[in-house]
Amino acid sequence: MPNNAMTMIRQRVSWLLVAGVVALIFVSYGATPAVTTALLASTVRQSTPLVLGALSGIFCERSGVINIAIEGMMLMGAFVGFLANVYTGNLLVAVLAAVLMGAFMGLAHAFMSITLKMDQIISGTVLNILALELTGFFYQQGLTTQGKLTPVRIPVLADIPLIGPVLFDNPPITYLSLVLVVVVHILLFRTVWGLRTRAVGEHPKAADTVGIDVIRMRYINVIIGGMIAGLAGGYLTLEAVGSFERAMTNGRGFVALAVMIFGKWTPLGAWGAALLFGFANALQTQFQFLGISTIPHQFVGMLPYLLTIVVLAGFVGRARPPAAIGQPYEKE
Amino acid sequence: MADAKIANGAPPTRWQRFAQAITIPLLAVVLAMLVGAIIIVIAGANPLGGYTAMFRGALGTARGLVRTFEKATPLIFSGLAVAFAFKAGLFNIGAQGQLILGAIAAAYVGFAFEGLPPFVHLPLALAAGMLAGAIWGAIPGALKTFTGAHEVITTIMLNFVAINLTDYLANGPWKDRSPGNIVARTPAILPSAELPSIGVVPLGLLIAIGMAVLAWWVLANTTFGYEIRAVGLNPAAARYAGMSVGRTVIASMAISGLLAGLGGAVETLGIVGRYQPGFNTGLGFDGITIALLAQTSPLGVVPAALLFGVMRAGANQMQLYGVDAEIIGIVQGTMLLFVSAPIIIRKLFRLRAPEGGEEVVLSTGWGSSG
C-alpha cells in the first residue's frame, strides 16, 4: 500500500531529521565552538515561553477547550509579575503573582467557554483584547525593578562541553519549563488524572457516563493552563527582559499554539517544536550580534512568524486534535 | 408585546427583528460605559465630566466632527472586513496586516506615479490598496482550503509579517529621502492622488458607507452571498448541496482583505497623506469589536464604527479634562465582552433569547478545512 509506505517514510523522516540536526550541531561545534554554544544556549532560553505556552494549550485542549487566549494570559502574567517585582522586590513573590494572574485568566476563560458556552475562539479573543487594553491602561512608564532572575550554574554538569553551558547554566524558569515538560508528559499519559482529562477532551459523553465530572475536569485543566501561561509571562518580564513593555508578548502566545499543534498535543513533541522556533529566534539575535547586515533585520524578524505558518500548513492536516475540542458540554 | 407575538407563533416582523438585534449591542454599550465610569471613579476622576468632554470634543464643533469622521472611516472598513469574513464562518484577525499593506501600496502608487490626472491617479492608488489587502487576505483563505491551517493563527502571523514588511519598505526602498527626514516613512503622496473632502464629510467616509451597503446587498441578494452564508452556517451541508466550500472560503477572505486594504488606502490618501509605520495601530483589533457590536451586519458596522470614532476623536478632550484617555480601550474591551457573551446581559435584564437566529460557529477545531 502506498499509504503505508508513506507513513513508514514519514516516521523514518522524523528520525533522520533528528539525526541530521545532531550531526549538524557537531560539525558546527567543530568549526566554531563559541558561536555554536551561544546559539544553542540562546535557543533553549528563547524556547522557554513557547514551550510553556504550548503546555498551557495542551492542558486546555486535551480537556476539550480551545485556548487562543495564551497571548493574553501571558501578557497579564508578565504585567502583574512585573508590578509585583516593582513593589515587593521579591522575585519569588513576583513569579507567584504572575502564575496567580494566569490562573485568574484561566478561570475567566473557563467561565466564558464552559459555563456561558460562548464560542471558545471569541472568548479567547475577548481575553486577548482585554489583556492588551488593561495592561496598556495600568502601565506607567518609568517603573524600575530590583533586578531579574539570573542563571544558576549546576556544578559539575555545567562543565560538560557544549551540553553544560546549553542545558545546565540557565535561569530558574527555563529549568522549570524543562521539568514541566517531563511532569506534564507523565501526568497526561501515566496517571488516572491524565486519562480522565483526555477522555473529557475526546468523548465527554462517555466520560460522563463512567462518572467523570466533565465540567469540573475542564475547569481545573483550563485554570492550570492559565497558570502555565502566566508563568510564561513571568519569564518575559522577570527572567528575559527585566521590565515590561506594551504588547511585549509579540504574538508568542499564537506561535505557542503552532508549537502545540506541531508537537501533536504532546509535551515532548511540543518541546522539540519549541526548540525549532527558539532556534529561529536565536538566529535572529545572533545575526544582530555578528553584525550580519546583508539581510535586512525585518526579514530575519519575520522568520518565526513565517515558520509558524509553514508548520501549520504542513502539519495541521496530519496531526489530529482532541475530538471534542471547541464544543461546550451539554449534560442530558 | 414583541415577545408575546413570538410566543403566539407569528413570525417576527422586520421591526421586531431589528429591535431584537439592537437590544444587546445597545445594552452592551451602556454597561461598558458604566464599567468605565466605575474605573474612572476608582482612578479618582469624574466620569460624567469625562464622558461629556469626550462627546463635546467629538461632536460639539465642526473640527471635532471632522476628526470623528476621519477616525471612524478606517474603522468602518476594518469592521466590514471582519464582519464579512464572519458571514463565511471565518475569523479574520488579520485585518490589521491587510490594512497596513493596503495603506503602503496606496502610498507607493500615490507618490511614485507622476504625471497622471486625478481621475486616473486616485482610483489607481485605491485599487492598489484593495489589491494588496485582497492578496494578503486570500493567503490565509488558501492555506485553510488547501492545508487546513486555521485562519485565526495564520492571519495573526501574517500581521507580524506585514508589520516587518512595511517597516522594511518605509525604511528602505520606499523611504522618504527628502533632506532632514530621519524617520521611517514614505514620501508624501502627490496632490493628484489625494482623496478630497466634501465640506466636513471626507469622501472616504462616503466610500466606506457605500461599501457597507454593497457588502450588505451582496450578502442578502446574490447567489454568491447566499453561498457565503451557507458555508458560514454549515460547511458540510453547503458542500453536500454542491457548493465549492474552498472557493467560497478563499473568495470571502480575499474580499475581507480587500475591504481592510481599501480602508488603509483611504486613510493614506485622505487623512495621513503618506505611509508612516505605527500610524494605524489597533485598527484591526477594533474592527473585531465593531463587527461583533454590529452583530456581524455590514450595515450595523457603520453606527458601531462611528461610535468608536467618537471615542477616539474625543479622547484628547477627555485627557484634558483629567481622565486618562486609555480608559477608552477598557470600555471598548468591555463592550466586546458583553456583546459576545449576550447571556450576561440577558440574565441581567431578564431578556428572552431570540429563536432560531443565524449563528456562525468558529470553534470548529484546528484541523477542519471547513
mmCIF file with all atom_site columns, N, CA, C and O in Angstrom, chain B residues 245-282:
data_model
loop_
_atom_site.group_PDB
_atom_site.id
_atom_site.type_symbol
_atom_site.label_atom_id
_atom_site.label_alt_id
_atom_site.label_comp_id
_atom_site.label_asym_id
_atom_site.label_entity_id
_atom_site.label_seq_id
_atom_site.pdbx_PDB_ins_code
_atom_site.Cartn_x
_atom_site.Cartn_y
_atom_site.Cartn_z
_atom_site.occupancy
_atom_site.B_iso_or_equiv
_atom_site.pdbx_formal_charge
_atom_site.auth_seq_id
_atom_site.auth_comp_id
_atom_site.auth_asym_id
_atom_site.auth_atom_id
_atom_site.pdbx_PDB_model_num
ATOM 1   N N  . VAL B 1 245 ? -16.883 24.819 -1.233 1.00 0.00 ? 245 VAL B N  1
ATOM 2   C CA . VAL B 1 245 ? -16.572 25.479 0.035  1.00 0.00 ? 245 VAL B CA 1
ATOM 3   C C  . VAL B 1 245 ? -15.220 26.175 -0.033 1.00 0.00 ? 245 VAL B C  1
ATOM 4   O O  . VAL B 1 245 ? -15.066 27.320 0.397  1.00 0.00 ? 245 VAL B O  1
ATOM 5   N N  . GLY B 1 246 ? -14.243 25.477 -0.617 1.00 0.00 ? 246 GLY B N  1
ATOM 6   C CA . GLY B 1 246 ? -12.897 26.051 -0.689 1.00 0.00 ? 246 GLY B CA 1
ATOM 7   C C  . GLY B 1 246 ? -12.882 27.369 -1.437 1.00 0.00 ? 246 GLY B C  1
ATOM 8   O O  . GLY B 1 246 ? -12.293 28.347 -0.983 1.00 0.00 ? 246 GLY B O  1
ATOM 9   N N  . ARG B 1 247 ? -13.565 27.390 -2.591 1.00 0.00 ? 247 ARG B N  1
ATOM 10  C CA . ARG B 1 247 ? -13.572 28.612 -3.384 1.00 0.00 ? 247 ARG B CA 1
ATOM 11  C C  . ARG B 1 247 ? -14.238 29.743 -2.606 1.00 0.00 ? 247 ARG B C  1
ATOM 12  O O  . ARG B 1 247 ? -13.784 30.884 -2.612 1.00 0.00 ? 247 ARG B O  1
ATOM 13  N N  . THR B 1 248 ? -15.338 29.420 -1.917 1.00 0.00 ? 248 THR B N  1
ATOM 14  C CA . THR B 1 248 ? -16.040 30.443 -1.143 1.00 0.00 ? 248 THR B CA 1
ATOM 15  C C  . THR B 1 248 ? -15.168 30.974 -0.016 1.00 0.00 ? 248 THR B C  1
ATOM 16  O O  . THR B 1 248 ? -15.146 32.176 0.251  1.00 0.00 ? 248 THR B O  1
ATOM 17  N N  . VAL B 1 249 ? -14.435 30.073 0.644  1.00 0.00 ? 249 VAL B N  1
ATOM 18  C CA . VAL B 1 249 ? -13.560 30.497 1.748  1.00 0.00 ? 249 VAL B CA 1
ATOM 19  C C  . VAL B 1 249 ? -12.491 31.452 1.227  1.00 0.00 ? 249 VAL B C  1
ATOM 20  O O  . VAL B 1 249 ? -12.254 32.526 1.793  1.00 0.00 ? 249 VAL B O  1
ATOM 21  N N  . ILE B 1 250 ? -11.848 31.075 0.113  1.00 0.00 ? 250 ILE B N  1
ATOM 22  C CA . ILE B 1 250 ? -10.776 31.933 -0.414 1.00 0.00 ? 250 ILE B CA 1
ATOM 23  C C  . ILE B 1 250 ? -11.353 33.271 -0.863 1.00 0.00 ? 250 ILE B C  1
ATOM 24  O O  . ILE B 1 250 ? -10.807 34.335 -0.549 1.00 0.00 ? 250 ILE B O  1
ATOM 25  N N  . ALA B 1 251 ? -12.500 33.224 -1.580 1.00 0.00 ? 251 ALA B N  1
ATOM 26  C CA . ALA B 1 251 ? -13.101 34.472 -2.066 1.00 0.00 ? 251 ALA B CA 1
ATOM 27  C C  . ALA B 1 251 ? -13.516 35.372 -0.900 1.00 0.00 ? 251 ALA B C  1
ATOM 28  O O  . ALA B 1 251 ? -13.277 36.579 -0.928 1.00 0.00 ? 251 ALA B O  1
ATOM 29  N N  . SER B 1 252 ? -14.118 34.777 0.135  1.00 0.00 ? 252 SER B N  1
ATOM 30  C CA . SER B 1 252 ? -14.553 35.595 1.279  1.00 0.00 ? 252 SER B CA 1
ATOM 31  C C  . SER B 1 252 ? -13.368 36.257 1.959  1.00 0.00 ? 252 SER B C  1
ATOM 32  O O  . SER B 1 252 ? -13.421 37.420 2.346  1.00 0.00 ? 252 SER B O  1
ATOM 33  N N  . MET B 1 253 ? -12.286 35.489 2.116  1.00 0.00 ? 253 MET B N  1
ATOM 34  C CA . MET B 1 253 ? -11.109 36.071 2.767  1.00 0.00 ? 253 MET B CA 1
ATOM 35  C C  . MET B 1 253 ? -10.487 37.149 1.891  1.00 0.00 ? 253 MET B C  1
ATOM 36  O O  . MET B 1 253 ? -9.998  38.166 2.396  1.00 0.00 ? 253 MET B O  1
ATOM 37  N N  . ALA B 1 254 ? -10.496 36.940 0.575  1.00 0.00 ? 254 ALA B N  1
ATOM 38  C CA . ALA B 1 254 ? -9.936  37.951 -0.323 1.00 0.00 ? 254 ALA B CA 1
ATOM 39  C C  . ALA B 1 254 ? -10.754 39.241 -0.239 1.00 0.00 ? 254 ALA B C  1
ATOM 40  O O  . ALA B 1 254 ? -10.199 40.338 -0.171 1.00 0.00 ? 254 ALA B O  1
ATOM 41  N N  . ILE B 1 255 ? -12.089 39.094 -0.215 1.00 0.00 ? 255 ILE B N  1
ATOM 42  C CA . ILE B 1 255 ? -12.936 40.285 -0.120 1.00 0.00 ? 255 ILE B CA 1
ATOM 43  C C  . ILE B 1 255 ? -12.742 40.964 1.223  1.00 0.00 ? 255 ILE B C  1
ATOM 44  O O  . ILE B 1 255 ? -12.635 42.194 1.319  1.00 0.00 ? 255 ILE B O  1
ATOM 45  N N  . SER B 1 256 ? -12.649 40.159 2.263  1.00 0.00 ? 256 SER B N  1
ATOM 46  C CA . SER B 1 256 ? -12.404 40.711 3.588  1.00 0.00 ? 256 SER B CA 1
ATOM 47  C C  . SER B 1 256 ? -11.105 41.514 3.597  1.00 0.00 ? 256 SER B C  1
ATOM 48  O O  . SER B 1 256 ? -11.048 42.648 4.079  1.00 0.00 ? 256 SER B O  1
ATOM 49  N N  . GLY B 1 257 ? -10.055 40.930 3.018  1.00 0.00 ? 257 GLY B N  1
ATOM 50  C CA . GLY B 1 257 ? -8.772  41.633 2.939  1.00 0.00 ? 257 GLY B CA 1
ATOM 51  C C  . GLY B 1 257 ? -8.866  42.862 2.059  1.00 0.00 ? 257 GLY B C  1
ATOM 52  O O  . GLY B 1 257 ? -8.273  43.906 2.362  1.00 0.00 ? 257 GLY B O  1
ATOM 53  N N  . LEU B 1 258 ? -9.638  42.759 0.968  1.00 0.00 ? 258 LEU B N  1
ATOM 54  C CA . LEU B 1 258 ? -9.833  43.897 0.076  1.00 0.00 ? 258 LEU B CA 1
ATOM 55  C C  . LEU B 1 258 ? -10.444 45.076 0.835  1.00 0.00 ? 258 LEU B C  1
ATOM 56  O O  . LEU B 1 258 ? -9.999  46.220 0.705  1.00 0.00 ? 258 LEU B O  1
ATOM 57  N N  . LEU B 1 259 ? -11.457 44.790 1.651  1.00 0.00 ? 259 LEU B N  1
ATOM 58  C CA . LEU B 1 259 ? -12.106 45.860 2.419  1.00 0.00 ? 259 LEU B CA 1
ATOM 59  C C  . LEU B 1 259 ? -11.114 46.505 3.387  1.00 0.00 ? 259 LEU B C  1
ATOM 60  O O  . LEU B 1 259 ? -11.040 47.731 3.500  1.00 0.00 ? 259 LEU B O  1
ATOM 61  N N  . ALA B 1 260 ? -10.331 45.666 4.075  1.00 0.00 ? 260 ALA B N  1
ATOM 62  C CA . ALA B 1 260 ? -9.346  46.215 5.008  1.00 0.00 ? 260 ALA B CA 1
ATOM 63  C C  . ALA B 1 260 ? -8.300  47.028 4.258  1.00 0.00 ? 260 ALA B C  1
ATOM 64  O O  . ALA B 1 260 ? -7.919  48.123 4.684  1.00 0.00 ? 260 ALA B O  1
ATOM 65  N N  . GLY B 1 261 ? -7.831  46.482 3.117  1.00 0.00 ? 261 GLY B N  1
ATOM 66  C CA . GLY B 1 261 ? -6.821  47.186 2.331  1.00 0.00 ? 261 GLY B CA 1
ATOM 67  C C  . GLY B 1 261 ? -7.327  48.520 1.829  1.00 0.00 ? 261 GLY B C  1
ATOM 68  O O  . GLY B 1 261 ? -6.608  49.524 1.839  1.00 0.00 ? 261 GLY B O  1
ATOM 69  N N  . LEU B 1 262 ? -8.592  48.552 1.408  1.00 0.00 ? 262 LEU B N  1
ATOM 70  C CA . LEU B 1 262 ? -9.191  49.803 0.957  1.00 0.00 ? 262 LEU B CA 1
ATOM 71  C C  . LEU B 1 262 ? -9.237  50.805 2.118  1.00 0.00 ? 262 LEU B C  1
ATOM 72  O O  . LEU B 1 262 ? -9.006  51.995 1.939  1.00 0.00 ? 262 LEU B O  1
ATOM 73  N N  . GLY B 1 263 ? -9.517  50.291 3.320  1.00 0.00 ? 263 GLY B N  1
ATOM 74  C CA . GLY B 1 263 ? -9.507  51.162 4.499  1.00 0.00 ? 263 GLY B CA 1
ATOM 75  C C  . GLY B 1 263 ? -8.144  51.811 4.690  1.00 0.00 ? 263 GLY B C  1
ATOM 76  O O  . GLY B 1 263 ? -8.044  53.014 4.950  1.00 0.00 ? 263 GLY B O  1
ATOM 77  N N  . GLY B 1 264 ? -7.098  51.013 4.541  1.00 0.00 ? 264 GLY B N  1
ATOM 78  C CA . GLY B 1 264 ? -5.743  51.553 4.674  1.00 0.00 ? 264 GLY B CA 1
ATOM 79  C C  . GLY B 1 264 ? -5.463  52.579 3.592  1.00 0.00 ? 264 GLY B C  1
ATOM 80  O O  . GLY B 1 264 ? -4.886  53.646 3.851  1.00 0.00 ? 264 GLY B O  1
ATOM 81  N N  . ALA B 1 265 ? -5.907  52.276 2.369  1.00 0.00 ? 265 ALA B N  1
ATOM 82  C CA . ALA B 1 265 ? -5.676  53.193 1.250  1.00 0.00 ? 265 ALA B CA 1
ATOM 83  C C  . ALA B 1 265 ? -6.395  54.516 1.481  1.00 0.00 ? 265 ALA B C  1
ATOM 84  O O  . ALA B 1 265 ? -5.831  55.591 1.289  1.00 0.00 ? 265 ALA B O  1
ATOM 85  N N  . VAL B 1 266 ? -7.654  54.434 1.935  1.00 0.00 ? 266 VAL B N  1
ATOM 86  C CA . VAL B 1 266 ? -8.442  55.643 2.175  1.00 0.00 ? 266 VAL B CA 1
ATOM 87  C C  . VAL B 1 266 ? -7.784  56.490 3.267  1.00 0.00 ? 266 VAL B C  1
ATOM 88  O O  . VAL B 1 266 ? -7.702  57.716 3.172  1.00 0.00 ? 266 VAL B O  1
ATOM 89  N N  . GLU B 1 267 ? -7.253  55.814 4.282  1.00 0.00 ? 267 GLU B N  1
ATOM 90  C CA . GLU B 1 267 ? -6.605  56.565 5.354  1.00 0.00 ? 267 GLU B CA 1
ATOM 91  C C  . GLU B 1 267 ? -5.353  57.264 4.841  1.00 0.00 ? 267 GLU B C  1
ATOM 92  O O  . GLU B 1 267 ? -5.087  58.422 5.156  1.00 0.00 ? 267 GLU B O  1
ATOM 93  N N  . THR B 1 268 ? -4.569  56.544 4.040  1.00 0.00 ? 268 THR B N  1
ATOM 94  C CA . THR B 1 268 ? -3.348  57.126 3.492  1.00 0.00 ? 268 THR B CA 1
ATOM 95  C C  . THR B 1 268 ? -3.658  58.302 2.572  1.00 0.00 ? 268 THR B C  1
ATOM 96  O O  . THR B 1 268 ? -3.065  59.370 2.691  1.00 0.00 ? 268 THR B O  1
ATOM 97  N N  . LEU B 1 269 ? -4.606  58.097 1.664  1.00 0.00 ? 269 LEU B N  1
ATOM 98  C CA . LEU B 1 269 ? -4.850  59.096 0.622  1.00 0.00 ? 269 LEU B CA 1
ATOM 99  C C  . LEU B 1 269 ? -5.712  60.253 1.110  1.00 0.00 ? 269 LEU B C  1
ATOM 100 O O  . LEU B 1 269 ? -5.642  61.352 0.573  1.00 0.00 ? 269 LEU B O  1
ATOM 101 N N  . GLY B 1 270 ? -6.525  60.009 2.143  1.00 0.00 ? 270 GLY B N  1
ATOM 102 C CA . GLY B 1 270 ? -7.447  61.053 2.558  1.00 0.00 ? 270 GLY B CA 1
ATOM 103 C C  . GLY B 1 270 ? -7.078  61.733 3.871  1.00 0.00 ? 270 GLY B C  1
ATOM 104 O O  . GLY B 1 270 ? -7.525  62.844 4.141  1.00 0.00 ? 270 GLY B O  1
ATOM 105 N N  . ILE B 1 271 ? -6.289  61.073 4.708  1.00 0.00 ? 271 ILE B N  1
ATOM 106 C CA . ILE B 1 271 ? -6.052  61.628 6.035  1.00 0.00 ? 271 ILE B CA 1
ATOM 107 C C  . ILE B 1 271 ? -4.571  61.840 6.313  1.00 0.00 ? 271 ILE B C  1
ATOM 108 O O  . ILE B 1 271 ? -4.118  62.948 6.573  1.00 0.00 ? 271 ILE B O  1
ATOM 109 N N  . VAL B 1 272 ? -3.778  60.762 6.231  1.00 0.00 ? 272 VAL B N  1
ATOM 110 C CA . VAL B 1 272 ? -2.369  60.868 6.634  1.00 0.00 ? 272 VAL B CA 1
ATOM 111 C C  . VAL B 1 272 ? -1.522  61.495 5.537  1.00 0.00 ? 272 VAL B C  1
ATOM 112 O O  . VAL B 1 272 ? -0.596  62.259 5.811  1.00 0.00 ? 272 VAL B O  1
ATOM 113 N N  . GLY B 1 273 ? -1.808  61.158 4.275  1.00 0.00 ? 273 GLY B N  1
ATOM 114 C CA . GLY B 1 273 ? -1.060  61.751 3.173  1.00 0.00 ? 273 GLY B CA 1
ATOM 115 C C  . GLY B 1 273 ? 0.212   61.014 2.818  1.00 0.00 ? 273 GLY B C  1
ATOM 116 O O  . GLY B 1 273 ? 0.914   61.372 1.876  1.00 0.00 ? 273 GLY B O  1
ATOM 117 N N  . ARG B 1 274 ? 0.565   59.989 3.577  1.00 0.00 ? 274 ARG B N  1
ATOM 118 C CA . ARG B 1 274 ? 1.733   59.155 3.286  1.00 0.00 ? 274 ARG B CA 1
ATOM 119 C C  . ARG B 1 274 ? 1.626   57.915 4.165  1.00 0.00 ? 274 ARG B C  1
ATOM 120 O O  . ARG B 1 274 ? 0.713   57.822 4.977  1.00 0.00 ? 274 ARG B O  1
ATOM 121 N N  . TYR B 1 275 ? 2.538   56.954 3.976  1.00 0.00 ? 275 TYR B N  1
ATOM 122 C CA . TYR B 1 275 ? 2.531   55.827 4.912  1.00 0.00 ? 275 TYR B CA 1
ATOM 123 C C  . TYR B 1 275 ? 3.597   56.031 5.968  1.00 0.00 ? 275 TYR B C  1
ATOM 124 O O  . TYR B 1 275 ? 4.740   56.335 5.671  1.00 0.00 ? 275 TYR B O  1
ATOM 125 N N  . GLN B 1 276 ? 3.203   55.880 7.189  1.00 0.00 ? 276 GLN B N  1
ATOM 126 C CA . GLN B 1 276 ? 4.142   56.012 8.296  1.00 0.00 ? 276 GLN B CA 1
ATOM 127 C C  . GLN B 1 276 ? 3.842   54.899 9.309  1.00 0.00 ? 276 GLN B C  1
ATOM 128 O O  . GLN B 1 276 ? 2.722   54.815 9.806  1.00 0.00 ? 276 GLN B O  1
ATOM 129 N N  . PRO B 1 277 ? 4.822   54.027 9.583  1.00 0.00 ? 277 PRO B N  1
ATOM 130 C CA . PRO B 1 277 ? 4.546   52.904 10.490 1.00 0.00 ? 277 PRO B CA 1
ATOM 131 C C  . PRO B 1 277 ? 4.042   53.382 11.844 1.00 0.00 ? 277 PRO B C  1
ATOM 132 O O  . PRO B 1 277 ? 4.466   54.429 12.339 1.00 0.00 ? 277 PRO B O  1
ATOM 133 N N  . GLY B 1 278 ? 3.124   52.635 12.407 1.00 0.00 ? 278 GLY B N  1
ATOM 134 C CA . GLY B 1 278 ? 2.613   52.966 13.740 1.00 0.00 ? 278 GLY B CA 1
ATOM 135 C C  . GLY B 1 278 ? 1.468   53.956 13.710 1.00 0.00 ? 278 GLY B C  1
ATOM 136 O O  . GLY B 1 278 ? 0.897   54.274 14.745 1.00 0.00 ? 278 GLY B O  1
ATOM 137 N N  . PHE B 1 279 ? 1.138   54.452 12.506 1.00 0.00 ? 279 PHE B N  1
ATOM 138 C CA . PHE B 1 279 ? 0.096   55.462 12.432 1.00 0.00 ? 279 PHE B CA 1
ATOM 139 C C  . PHE B 1 279 ? -1.294  54.873 12.589 1.00 0.00 ? 279 PHE B C  1
ATOM 140 O O  . PHE B 1 279 ? -2.240  55.564 12.897 1.00 0.00 ? 279 PHE B O  1
ATOM 141 N N  . ASN B 1 280 ? -1.396  53.578 12.321 1.00 0.00 ? 280 ASN B N  1
ATOM 142 C CA . ASN B 1 280 ? -2.732  52.995 12.340 1.00 0.00 ? 280 ASN B CA 1
ATOM 143 C C  . ASN B 1 280 ? -2.789  51.715 13.170 1.00 0.00 ? 280 ASN B C  1
ATOM 144 O O  . ASN B 1 280 ? -3.415  50.754 12.802 1.00 0.00 ? 280 ASN B O  1
ATOM 145 N N  . THR B 1 281 ? -2.098  51.712 14.306 1.00 0.00 ? 281 THR B N  1
ATOM 146 C CA . THR B 1 281 ? -2.129  50.520 15.141 1.00 0.00 ? 281 THR B CA 1
ATOM 147 C C  . THR B 1 281 ? -3.498  50.383 15.800 1.00 0.00 ? 281 THR B C  1
ATOM 148 O O  . THR B 1 281 ? -4.182  51.365 16.065 1.00 0.00 ? 281 THR B O  1
ATOM 149 N N  . GLY B 1 282 ? -3.893  49.149 16.031 1.00 0.00 ? 282 GLY B N  1
ATOM 150 C CA . GLY B 1 282 ? -5.127  48.899 16.758 1.00 0.00 ? 282 GLY B CA 1
ATOM 151 C C  . GLY B 1 282 ? -6.376  48.911 15.910 1.00 0.00 ? 282 GLY B C  1
ATOM 152 O O  . GLY B 1 282 ? -7.436  48.523 16.373 1.00 0.00 ? 282 GLY B O  1
#
